mmCIF file of C-alpha atoms in Angstrom:
data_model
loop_
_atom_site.group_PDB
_atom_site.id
_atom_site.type_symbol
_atom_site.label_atom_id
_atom_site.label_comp_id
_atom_site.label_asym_id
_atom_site.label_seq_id
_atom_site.Cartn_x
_atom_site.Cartn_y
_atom_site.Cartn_z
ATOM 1 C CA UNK A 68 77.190 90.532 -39.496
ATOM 2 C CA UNK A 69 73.454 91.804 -39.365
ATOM 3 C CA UNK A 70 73.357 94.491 -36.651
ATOM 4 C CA UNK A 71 70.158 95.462 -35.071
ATOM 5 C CA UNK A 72 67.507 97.138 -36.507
ATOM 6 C CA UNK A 73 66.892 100.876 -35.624
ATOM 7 C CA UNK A 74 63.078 101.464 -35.885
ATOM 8 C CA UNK A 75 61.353 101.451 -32.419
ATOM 9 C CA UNK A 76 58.616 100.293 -34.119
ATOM 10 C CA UNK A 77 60.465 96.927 -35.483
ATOM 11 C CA UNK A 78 61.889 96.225 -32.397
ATOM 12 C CA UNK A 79 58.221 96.455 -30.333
ATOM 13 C CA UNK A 80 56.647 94.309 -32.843
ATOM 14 C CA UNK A 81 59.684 91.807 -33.047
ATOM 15 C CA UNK A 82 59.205 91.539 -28.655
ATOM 16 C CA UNK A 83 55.446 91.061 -29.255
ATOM 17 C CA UNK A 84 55.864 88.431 -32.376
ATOM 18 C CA UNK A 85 58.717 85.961 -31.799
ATOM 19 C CA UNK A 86 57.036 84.447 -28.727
ATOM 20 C CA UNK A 87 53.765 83.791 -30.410
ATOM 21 C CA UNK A 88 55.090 82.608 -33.445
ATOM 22 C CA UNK A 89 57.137 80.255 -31.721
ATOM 23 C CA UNK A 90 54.444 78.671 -29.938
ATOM 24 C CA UNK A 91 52.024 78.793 -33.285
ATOM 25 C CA UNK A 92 55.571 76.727 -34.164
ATOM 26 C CA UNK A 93 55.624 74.450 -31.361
ATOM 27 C CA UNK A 94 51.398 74.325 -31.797
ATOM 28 C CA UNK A 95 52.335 73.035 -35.184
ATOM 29 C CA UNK A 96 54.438 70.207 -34.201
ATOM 30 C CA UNK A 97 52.653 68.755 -31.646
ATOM 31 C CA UNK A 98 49.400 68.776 -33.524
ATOM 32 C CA UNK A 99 50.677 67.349 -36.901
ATOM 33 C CA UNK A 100 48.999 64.084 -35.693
ATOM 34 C CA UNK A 101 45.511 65.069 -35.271
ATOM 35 C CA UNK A 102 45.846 67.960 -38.349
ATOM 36 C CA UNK A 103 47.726 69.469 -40.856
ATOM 37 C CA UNK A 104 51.011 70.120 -39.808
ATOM 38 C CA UNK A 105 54.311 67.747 -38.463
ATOM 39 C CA UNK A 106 57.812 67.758 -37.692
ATOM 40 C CA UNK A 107 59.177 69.698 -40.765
ATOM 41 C CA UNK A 108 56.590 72.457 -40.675
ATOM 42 C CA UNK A 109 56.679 72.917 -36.850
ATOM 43 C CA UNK A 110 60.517 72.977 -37.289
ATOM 44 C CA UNK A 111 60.730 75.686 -40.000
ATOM 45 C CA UNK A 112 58.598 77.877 -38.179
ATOM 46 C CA UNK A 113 60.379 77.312 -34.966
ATOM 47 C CA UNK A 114 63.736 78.460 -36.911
ATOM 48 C CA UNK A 115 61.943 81.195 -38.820
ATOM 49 C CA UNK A 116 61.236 82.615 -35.018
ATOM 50 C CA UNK A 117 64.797 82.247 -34.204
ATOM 51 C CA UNK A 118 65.839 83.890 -38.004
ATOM 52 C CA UNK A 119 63.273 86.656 -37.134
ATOM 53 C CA UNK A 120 65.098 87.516 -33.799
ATOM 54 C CA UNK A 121 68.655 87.580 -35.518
ATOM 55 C CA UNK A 122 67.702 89.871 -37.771
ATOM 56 C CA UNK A 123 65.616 92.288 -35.743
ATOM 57 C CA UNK A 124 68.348 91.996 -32.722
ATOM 58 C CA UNK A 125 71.206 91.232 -34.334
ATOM 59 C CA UNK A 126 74.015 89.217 -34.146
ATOM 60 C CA UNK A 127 75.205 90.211 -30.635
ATOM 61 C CA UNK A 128 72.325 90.780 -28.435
ATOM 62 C CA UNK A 129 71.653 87.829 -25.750
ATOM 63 C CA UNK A 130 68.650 87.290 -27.698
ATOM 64 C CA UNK A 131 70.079 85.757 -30.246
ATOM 65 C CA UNK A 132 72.573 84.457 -28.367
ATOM 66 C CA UNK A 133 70.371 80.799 -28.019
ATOM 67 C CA UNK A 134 70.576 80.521 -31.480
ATOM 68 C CA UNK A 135 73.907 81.211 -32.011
ATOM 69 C CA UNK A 136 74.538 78.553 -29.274
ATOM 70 C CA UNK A 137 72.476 75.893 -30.566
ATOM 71 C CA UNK A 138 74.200 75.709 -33.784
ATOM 72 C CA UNK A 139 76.711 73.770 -32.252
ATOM 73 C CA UNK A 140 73.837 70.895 -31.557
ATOM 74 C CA UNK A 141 73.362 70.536 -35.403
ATOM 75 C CA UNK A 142 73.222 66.995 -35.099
ATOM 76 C CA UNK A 143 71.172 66.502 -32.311
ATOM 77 C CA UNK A 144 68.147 65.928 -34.061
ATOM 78 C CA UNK A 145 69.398 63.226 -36.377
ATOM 79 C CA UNK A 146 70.392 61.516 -33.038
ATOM 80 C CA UNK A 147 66.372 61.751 -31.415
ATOM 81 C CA UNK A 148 65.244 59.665 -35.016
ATOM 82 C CA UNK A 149 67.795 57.184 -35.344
ATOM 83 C CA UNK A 150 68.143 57.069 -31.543
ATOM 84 C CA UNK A 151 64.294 55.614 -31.657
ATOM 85 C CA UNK A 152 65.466 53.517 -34.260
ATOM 86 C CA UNK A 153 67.846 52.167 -32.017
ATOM 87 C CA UNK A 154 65.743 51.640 -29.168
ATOM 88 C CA UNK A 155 62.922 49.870 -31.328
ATOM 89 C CA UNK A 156 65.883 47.567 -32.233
ATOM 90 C CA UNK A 157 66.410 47.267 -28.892
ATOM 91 C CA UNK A 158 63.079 46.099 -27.836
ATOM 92 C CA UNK A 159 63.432 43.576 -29.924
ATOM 93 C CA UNK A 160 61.703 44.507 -33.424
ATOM 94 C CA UNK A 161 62.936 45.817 -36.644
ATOM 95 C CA UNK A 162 64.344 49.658 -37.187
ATOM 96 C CA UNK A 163 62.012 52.028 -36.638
ATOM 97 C CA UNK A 164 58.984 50.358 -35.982
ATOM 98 C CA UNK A 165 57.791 52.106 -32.813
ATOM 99 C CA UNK A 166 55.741 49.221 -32.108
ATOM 100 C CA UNK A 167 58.501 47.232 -30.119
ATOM 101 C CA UNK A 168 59.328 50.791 -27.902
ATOM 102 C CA UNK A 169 59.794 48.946 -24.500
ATOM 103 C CA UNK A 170 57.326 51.064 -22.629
ATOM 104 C CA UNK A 171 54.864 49.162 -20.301
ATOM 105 C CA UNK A 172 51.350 49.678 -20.062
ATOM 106 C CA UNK A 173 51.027 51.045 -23.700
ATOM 107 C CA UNK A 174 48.859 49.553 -26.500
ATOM 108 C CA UNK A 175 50.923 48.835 -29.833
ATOM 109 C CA UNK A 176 48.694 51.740 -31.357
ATOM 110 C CA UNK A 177 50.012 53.978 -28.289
ATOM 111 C CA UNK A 178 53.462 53.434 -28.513
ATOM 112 C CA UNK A 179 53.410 53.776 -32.681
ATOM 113 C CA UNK A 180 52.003 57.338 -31.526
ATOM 114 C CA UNK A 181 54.216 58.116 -28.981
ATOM 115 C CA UNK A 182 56.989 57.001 -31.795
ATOM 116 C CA UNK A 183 55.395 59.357 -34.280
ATOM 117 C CA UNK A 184 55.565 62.398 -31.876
ATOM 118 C CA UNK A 185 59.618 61.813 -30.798
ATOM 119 C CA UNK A 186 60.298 61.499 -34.329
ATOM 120 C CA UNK A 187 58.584 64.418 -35.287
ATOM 121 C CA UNK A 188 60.898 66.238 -32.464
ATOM 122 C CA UNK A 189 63.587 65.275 -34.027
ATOM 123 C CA UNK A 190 62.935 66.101 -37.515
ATOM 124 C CA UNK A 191 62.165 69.485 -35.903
ATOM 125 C CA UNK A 192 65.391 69.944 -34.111
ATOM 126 C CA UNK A 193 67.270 68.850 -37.085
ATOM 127 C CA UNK A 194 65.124 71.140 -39.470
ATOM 128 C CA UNK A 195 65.432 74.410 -37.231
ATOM 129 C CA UNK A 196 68.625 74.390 -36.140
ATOM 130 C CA UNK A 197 69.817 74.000 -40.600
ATOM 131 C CA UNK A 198 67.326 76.723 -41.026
ATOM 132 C CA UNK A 199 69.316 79.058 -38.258
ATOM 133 C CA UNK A 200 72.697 77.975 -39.584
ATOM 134 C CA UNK A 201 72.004 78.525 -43.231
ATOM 135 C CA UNK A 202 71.038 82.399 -42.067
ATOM 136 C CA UNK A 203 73.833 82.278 -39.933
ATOM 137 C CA UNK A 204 76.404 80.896 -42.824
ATOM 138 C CA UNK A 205 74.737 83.220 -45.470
ATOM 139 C CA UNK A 206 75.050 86.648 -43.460
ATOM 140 C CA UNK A 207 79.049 85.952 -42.183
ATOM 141 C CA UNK A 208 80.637 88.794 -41.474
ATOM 142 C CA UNK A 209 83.231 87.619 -44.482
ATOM 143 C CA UNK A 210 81.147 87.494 -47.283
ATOM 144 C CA UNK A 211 79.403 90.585 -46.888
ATOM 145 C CA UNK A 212 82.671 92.070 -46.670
ATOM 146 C CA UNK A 213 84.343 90.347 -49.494
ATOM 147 C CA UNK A 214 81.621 91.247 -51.804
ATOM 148 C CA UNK A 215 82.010 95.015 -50.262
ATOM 149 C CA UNK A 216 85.564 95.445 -51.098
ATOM 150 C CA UNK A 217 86.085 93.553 -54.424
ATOM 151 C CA UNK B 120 31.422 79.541 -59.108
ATOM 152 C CA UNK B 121 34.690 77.146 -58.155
ATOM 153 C CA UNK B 122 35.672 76.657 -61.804
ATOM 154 C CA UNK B 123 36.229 80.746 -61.844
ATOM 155 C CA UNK B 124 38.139 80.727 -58.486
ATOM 156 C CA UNK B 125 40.259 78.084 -60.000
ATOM 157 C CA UNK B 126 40.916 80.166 -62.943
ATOM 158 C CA UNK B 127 41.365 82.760 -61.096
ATOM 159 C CA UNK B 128 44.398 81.309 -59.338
ATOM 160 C CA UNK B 129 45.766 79.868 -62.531
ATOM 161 C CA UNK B 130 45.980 83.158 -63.980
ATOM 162 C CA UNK B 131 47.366 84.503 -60.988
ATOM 163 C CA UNK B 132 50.065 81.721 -61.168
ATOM 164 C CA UNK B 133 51.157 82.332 -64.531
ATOM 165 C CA UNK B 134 51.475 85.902 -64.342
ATOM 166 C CA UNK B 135 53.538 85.888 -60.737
ATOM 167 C CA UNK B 136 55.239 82.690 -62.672
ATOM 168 C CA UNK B 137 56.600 85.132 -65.895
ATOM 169 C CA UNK B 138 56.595 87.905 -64.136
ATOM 170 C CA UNK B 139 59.608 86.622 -61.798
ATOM 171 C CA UNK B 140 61.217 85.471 -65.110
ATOM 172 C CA UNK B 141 60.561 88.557 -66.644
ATOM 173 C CA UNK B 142 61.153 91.242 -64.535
ATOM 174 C CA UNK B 143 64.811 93.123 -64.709
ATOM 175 C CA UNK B 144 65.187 93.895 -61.181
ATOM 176 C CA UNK B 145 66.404 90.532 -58.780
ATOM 177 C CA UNK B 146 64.522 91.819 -55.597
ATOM 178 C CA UNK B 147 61.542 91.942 -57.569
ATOM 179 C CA UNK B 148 62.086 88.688 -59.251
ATOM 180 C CA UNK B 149 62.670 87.341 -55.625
ATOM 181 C CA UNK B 150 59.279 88.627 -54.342
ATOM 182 C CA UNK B 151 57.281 87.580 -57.239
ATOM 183 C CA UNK B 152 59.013 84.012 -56.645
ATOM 184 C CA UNK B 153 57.776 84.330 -52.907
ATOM 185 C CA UNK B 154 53.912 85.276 -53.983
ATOM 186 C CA UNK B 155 54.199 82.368 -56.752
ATOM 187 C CA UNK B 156 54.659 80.192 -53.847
ATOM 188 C CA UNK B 157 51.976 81.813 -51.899
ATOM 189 C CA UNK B 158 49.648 81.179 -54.885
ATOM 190 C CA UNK B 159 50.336 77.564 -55.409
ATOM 191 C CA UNK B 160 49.656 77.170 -51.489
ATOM 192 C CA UNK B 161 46.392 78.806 -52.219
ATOM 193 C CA UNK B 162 46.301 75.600 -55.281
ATOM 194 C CA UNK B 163 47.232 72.987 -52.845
ATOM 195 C CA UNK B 164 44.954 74.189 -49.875
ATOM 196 C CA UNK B 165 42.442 74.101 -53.109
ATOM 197 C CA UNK B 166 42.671 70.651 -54.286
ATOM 198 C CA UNK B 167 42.359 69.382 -50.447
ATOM 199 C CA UNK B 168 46.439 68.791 -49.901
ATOM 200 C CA UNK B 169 46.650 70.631 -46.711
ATOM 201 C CA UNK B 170 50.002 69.741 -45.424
ATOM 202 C CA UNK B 171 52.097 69.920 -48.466
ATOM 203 C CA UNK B 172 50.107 73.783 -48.800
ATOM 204 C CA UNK B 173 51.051 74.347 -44.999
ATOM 205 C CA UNK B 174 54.942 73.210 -46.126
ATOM 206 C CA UNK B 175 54.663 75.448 -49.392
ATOM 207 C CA UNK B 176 53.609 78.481 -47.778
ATOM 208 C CA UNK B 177 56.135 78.150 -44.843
ATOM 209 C CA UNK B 178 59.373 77.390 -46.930
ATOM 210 C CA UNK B 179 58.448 78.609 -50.281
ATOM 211 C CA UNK B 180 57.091 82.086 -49.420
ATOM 212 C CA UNK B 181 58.523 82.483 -46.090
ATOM 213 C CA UNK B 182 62.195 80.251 -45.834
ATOM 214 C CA UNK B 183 63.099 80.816 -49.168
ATOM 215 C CA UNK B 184 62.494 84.371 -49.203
ATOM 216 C CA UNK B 185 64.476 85.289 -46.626
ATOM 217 C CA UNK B 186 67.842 82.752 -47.956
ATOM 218 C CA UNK B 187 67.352 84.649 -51.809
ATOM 219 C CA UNK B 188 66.895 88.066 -50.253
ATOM 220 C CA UNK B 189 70.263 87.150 -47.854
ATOM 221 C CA UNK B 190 71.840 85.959 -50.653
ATOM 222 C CA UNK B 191 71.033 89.355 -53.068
ATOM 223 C CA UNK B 192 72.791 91.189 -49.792
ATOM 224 C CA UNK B 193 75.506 89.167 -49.704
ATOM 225 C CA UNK B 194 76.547 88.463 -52.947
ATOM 226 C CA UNK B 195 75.151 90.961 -55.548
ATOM 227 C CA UNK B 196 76.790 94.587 -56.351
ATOM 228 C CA UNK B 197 74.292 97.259 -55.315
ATOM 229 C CA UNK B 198 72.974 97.468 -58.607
ATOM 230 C CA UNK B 199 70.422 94.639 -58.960
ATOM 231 C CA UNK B 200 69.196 94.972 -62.644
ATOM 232 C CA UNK B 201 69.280 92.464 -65.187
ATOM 233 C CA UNK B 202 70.748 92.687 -68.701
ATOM 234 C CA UNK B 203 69.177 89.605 -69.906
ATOM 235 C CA UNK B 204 69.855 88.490 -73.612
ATOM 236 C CA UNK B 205 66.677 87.787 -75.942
ATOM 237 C CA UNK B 206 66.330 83.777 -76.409
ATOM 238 C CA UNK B 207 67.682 82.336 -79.031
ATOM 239 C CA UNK B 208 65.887 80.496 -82.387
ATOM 240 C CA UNK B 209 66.618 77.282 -81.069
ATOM 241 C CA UNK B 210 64.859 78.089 -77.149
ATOM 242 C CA UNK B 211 61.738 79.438 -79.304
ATOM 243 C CA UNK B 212 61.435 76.369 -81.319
ATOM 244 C CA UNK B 213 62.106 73.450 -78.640
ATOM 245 C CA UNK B 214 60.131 74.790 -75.807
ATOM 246 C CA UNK B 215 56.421 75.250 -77.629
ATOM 247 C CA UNK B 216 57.060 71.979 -78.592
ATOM 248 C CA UNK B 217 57.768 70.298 -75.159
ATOM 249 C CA UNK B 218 55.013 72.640 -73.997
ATOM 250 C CA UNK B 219 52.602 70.884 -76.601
ATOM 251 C CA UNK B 220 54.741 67.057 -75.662
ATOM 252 C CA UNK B 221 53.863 67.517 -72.379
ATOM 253 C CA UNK B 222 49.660 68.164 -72.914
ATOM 254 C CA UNK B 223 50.010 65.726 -75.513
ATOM 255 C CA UNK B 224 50.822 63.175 -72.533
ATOM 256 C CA UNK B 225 48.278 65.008 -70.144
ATOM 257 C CA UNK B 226 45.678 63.397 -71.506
ATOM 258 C CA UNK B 227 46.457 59.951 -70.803
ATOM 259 C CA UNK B 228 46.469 61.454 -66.448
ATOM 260 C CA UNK B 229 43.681 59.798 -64.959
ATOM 261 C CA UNK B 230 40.653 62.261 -63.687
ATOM 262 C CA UNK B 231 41.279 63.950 -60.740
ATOM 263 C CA UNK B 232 40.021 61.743 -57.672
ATOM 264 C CA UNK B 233 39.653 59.302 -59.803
ATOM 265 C CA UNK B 234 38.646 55.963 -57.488
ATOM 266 C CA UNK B 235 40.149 53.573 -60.325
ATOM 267 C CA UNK B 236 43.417 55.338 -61.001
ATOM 268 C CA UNK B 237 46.355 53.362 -60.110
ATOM 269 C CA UNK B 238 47.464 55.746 -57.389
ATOM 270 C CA UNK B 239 44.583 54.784 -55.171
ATOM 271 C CA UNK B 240 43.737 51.116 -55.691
ATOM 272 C CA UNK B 241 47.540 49.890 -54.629
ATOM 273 C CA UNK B 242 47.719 50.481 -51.275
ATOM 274 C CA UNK B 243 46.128 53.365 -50.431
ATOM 275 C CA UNK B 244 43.387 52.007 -49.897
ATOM 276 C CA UNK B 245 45.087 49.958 -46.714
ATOM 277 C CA UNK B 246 46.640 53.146 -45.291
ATOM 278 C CA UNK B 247 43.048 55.293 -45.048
ATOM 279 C CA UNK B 248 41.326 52.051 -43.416
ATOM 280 C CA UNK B 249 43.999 50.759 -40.968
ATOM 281 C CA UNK B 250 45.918 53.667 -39.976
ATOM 282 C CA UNK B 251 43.777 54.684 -36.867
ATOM 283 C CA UNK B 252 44.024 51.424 -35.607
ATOM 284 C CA UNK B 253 47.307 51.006 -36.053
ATOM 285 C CA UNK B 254 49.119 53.949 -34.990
ATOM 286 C CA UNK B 255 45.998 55.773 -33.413
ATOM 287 C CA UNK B 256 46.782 59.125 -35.525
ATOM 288 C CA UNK B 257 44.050 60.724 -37.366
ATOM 289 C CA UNK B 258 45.981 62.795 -39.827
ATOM 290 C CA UNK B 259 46.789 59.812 -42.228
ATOM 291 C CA UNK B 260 49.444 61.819 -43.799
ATOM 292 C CA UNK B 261 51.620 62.145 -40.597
ATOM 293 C CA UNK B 262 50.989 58.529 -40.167
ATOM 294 C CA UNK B 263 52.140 57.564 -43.569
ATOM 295 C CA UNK B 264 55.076 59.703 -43.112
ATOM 296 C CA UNK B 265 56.657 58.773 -40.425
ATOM 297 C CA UNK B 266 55.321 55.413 -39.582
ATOM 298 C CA UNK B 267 54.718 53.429 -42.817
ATOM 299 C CA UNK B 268 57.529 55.257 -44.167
ATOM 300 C CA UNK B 269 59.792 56.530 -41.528
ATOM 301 C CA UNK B 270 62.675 55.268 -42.624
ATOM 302 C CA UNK B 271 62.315 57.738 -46.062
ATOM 303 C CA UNK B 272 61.917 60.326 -43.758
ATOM 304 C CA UNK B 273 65.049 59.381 -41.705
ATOM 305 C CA UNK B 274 66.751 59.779 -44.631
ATOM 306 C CA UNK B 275 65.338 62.990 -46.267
ATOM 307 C CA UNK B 276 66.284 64.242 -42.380
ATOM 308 C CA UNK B 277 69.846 63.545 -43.220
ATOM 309 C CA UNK B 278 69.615 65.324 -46.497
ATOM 310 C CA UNK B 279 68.679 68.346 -44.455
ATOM 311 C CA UNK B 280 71.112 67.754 -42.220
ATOM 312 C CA UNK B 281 73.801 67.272 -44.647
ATOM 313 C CA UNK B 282 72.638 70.748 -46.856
ATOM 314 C CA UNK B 283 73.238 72.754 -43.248
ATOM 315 C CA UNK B 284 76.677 71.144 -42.884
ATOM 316 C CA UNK B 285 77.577 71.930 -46.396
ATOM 317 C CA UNK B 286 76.279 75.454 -46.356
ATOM 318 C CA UNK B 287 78.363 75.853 -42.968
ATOM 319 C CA UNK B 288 81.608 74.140 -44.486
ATOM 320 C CA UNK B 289 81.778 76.142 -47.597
ATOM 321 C CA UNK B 290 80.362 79.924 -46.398
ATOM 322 C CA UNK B 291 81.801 80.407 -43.184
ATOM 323 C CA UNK B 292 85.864 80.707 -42.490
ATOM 324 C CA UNK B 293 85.146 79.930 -38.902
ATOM 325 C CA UNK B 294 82.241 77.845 -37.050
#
């Protein structure tokens, strides 16, 4: 269990630097197609926000309480890529190629994009929410106490 | 100029590279691992491979920090230090010679950015001409990734997904 930091000065900083590093995060992913950047990038720093938050906040605080929450989702991002999968199958066309997304009045080269960007969100989701539950997992109250008492 | 900057970050490399080997304390081998990864970020960002620098300084230096240093708390007895054992004849004699193996086969590498080397005549060539057109992405690297080769990426997504479930089966009593 991490409990939350003491300093005043860790706690002002953490307010003022979670928000802007998640949207430097969310910057990241939706920019991956036009520069450097992309899905697992944008998705690390997304959950590195979150991880930042527990630790400052703690376990308990409603801050944290999202993440804690959204652990329970942990496979919702495998289900946004092989969900598009599914619907390019649907529209007719092989697995995963975003060309045969049934979405009128889009060029080919417009829906591969807008395939690109969904997939990106879900390698995102899926990358975040393992980052937060690996942090989570390592820091149970359980371990820290096993390795206290023996 | 470049060819001492490049140096420069080679030297850098080695010495945060032994030094996290080296050291006796585990924090301190843990942050010299971090600034290693910093370094070869710097080396990607160098040799024009922005994305995989942009992935090495987010996971490497900033991810994997935080999972050893969470670790060190939650496994390790307060005292950190090392009582390493001096290698043995047989680690002195084997790795020089892989060491000397492995620049042996170096040379046969073709140049770097070499137009002729296999690498870029197969079919890179295809992805830097039609990828605009096709999936109207600039960043040919996101368009190789998950277009051309989404189905790779599907699958190193489930590898992810499959590490979190694992960690999360085996650490935690309760989920």
């Amino acid at each position: 269990m991490i409990r939350p930091h003491d300093s005043i000065i860790v706690q002002t900083l953490g307010r003022f630097l979670i928000p802007v590093v998640q949207i430097f995060g969310l910057h990241v992913l939706f920019f991956g197609q036009y520069g450097p950047g992309g899905g697992f990038v944008g998705g690390v720093i997304l959950g590195m926000g979150m991880i930042l938050s527990v630790l400052i906040f703690g376990h308990d605080n409603t801050r944290s309480q999202i993440a804690k929450k959204v652990l329970h989702a942990d496979g919702v991002g495998m289900l946004i890529f092989a969900g598009v999968g599914g619907l390019c199958m649907i529209g007719g066309g092989e697995f995963l190629n975003y060309a045969n997304l049934e979405i009128p009045g889009l060029e080919t080269a417009s829906r591969r994009s807008l395939g690109i960007v969904l997939t990106q969100i879900g390698v995102a989701v899926d990358v975040a929410v393992t980052a937060v539950s690996i942090v989570f997992s390592l820091s149970a109250e359980e371990i820290i106490e096993d390795s206290i008492n023996g | 100029m470049t060819f001492s900057v490049q140096i420069l970050l080679l030297l850098l490399l080695l010495t945060t590279a032994a030094g996290a080997i080296m050291v006796k304390d585990l924090m301190s081998s843990v942050l010299l691992l971090g600034s290693y990864s910093f370094f070869l970020a710097l080396v990607w960002a160098w040799i024009g491979a922005v994305d995989v620098a942009f992935v090495e300084a987010v996971v490497g230096a900033g991810l994997a920090t935080v999972l050893f240093l969470l670790t060190l708390f939650g496994t390790a007895p307060k005292d950190t230090r090392l009582r390493r054992p001096p290698p043995s004849l047989t680690t002195l004699i084997i790795f020089p010679l892989l060491g000397v193996l492995l620049l042996y086969a170096a040379k046969d590498l073709p140049a770097f950015g070499d137009p002729n080397s296999p690498a870029s005549v197969h079919i890179s060539p295809t992805y830097l001409e039609q990828s605009y057109q096709d999936t109207n992405t600039p960043n040919v690297v996101t368009a190789v990734l998950m277009d051309y080769r989404s189905l790779d990426t599907m699958i190193e997504t489930v590898v992810i997904f499959a590490s979190g479930i694992a960690c999360a089966l085996l650490l935690r009593r309760q989920v």
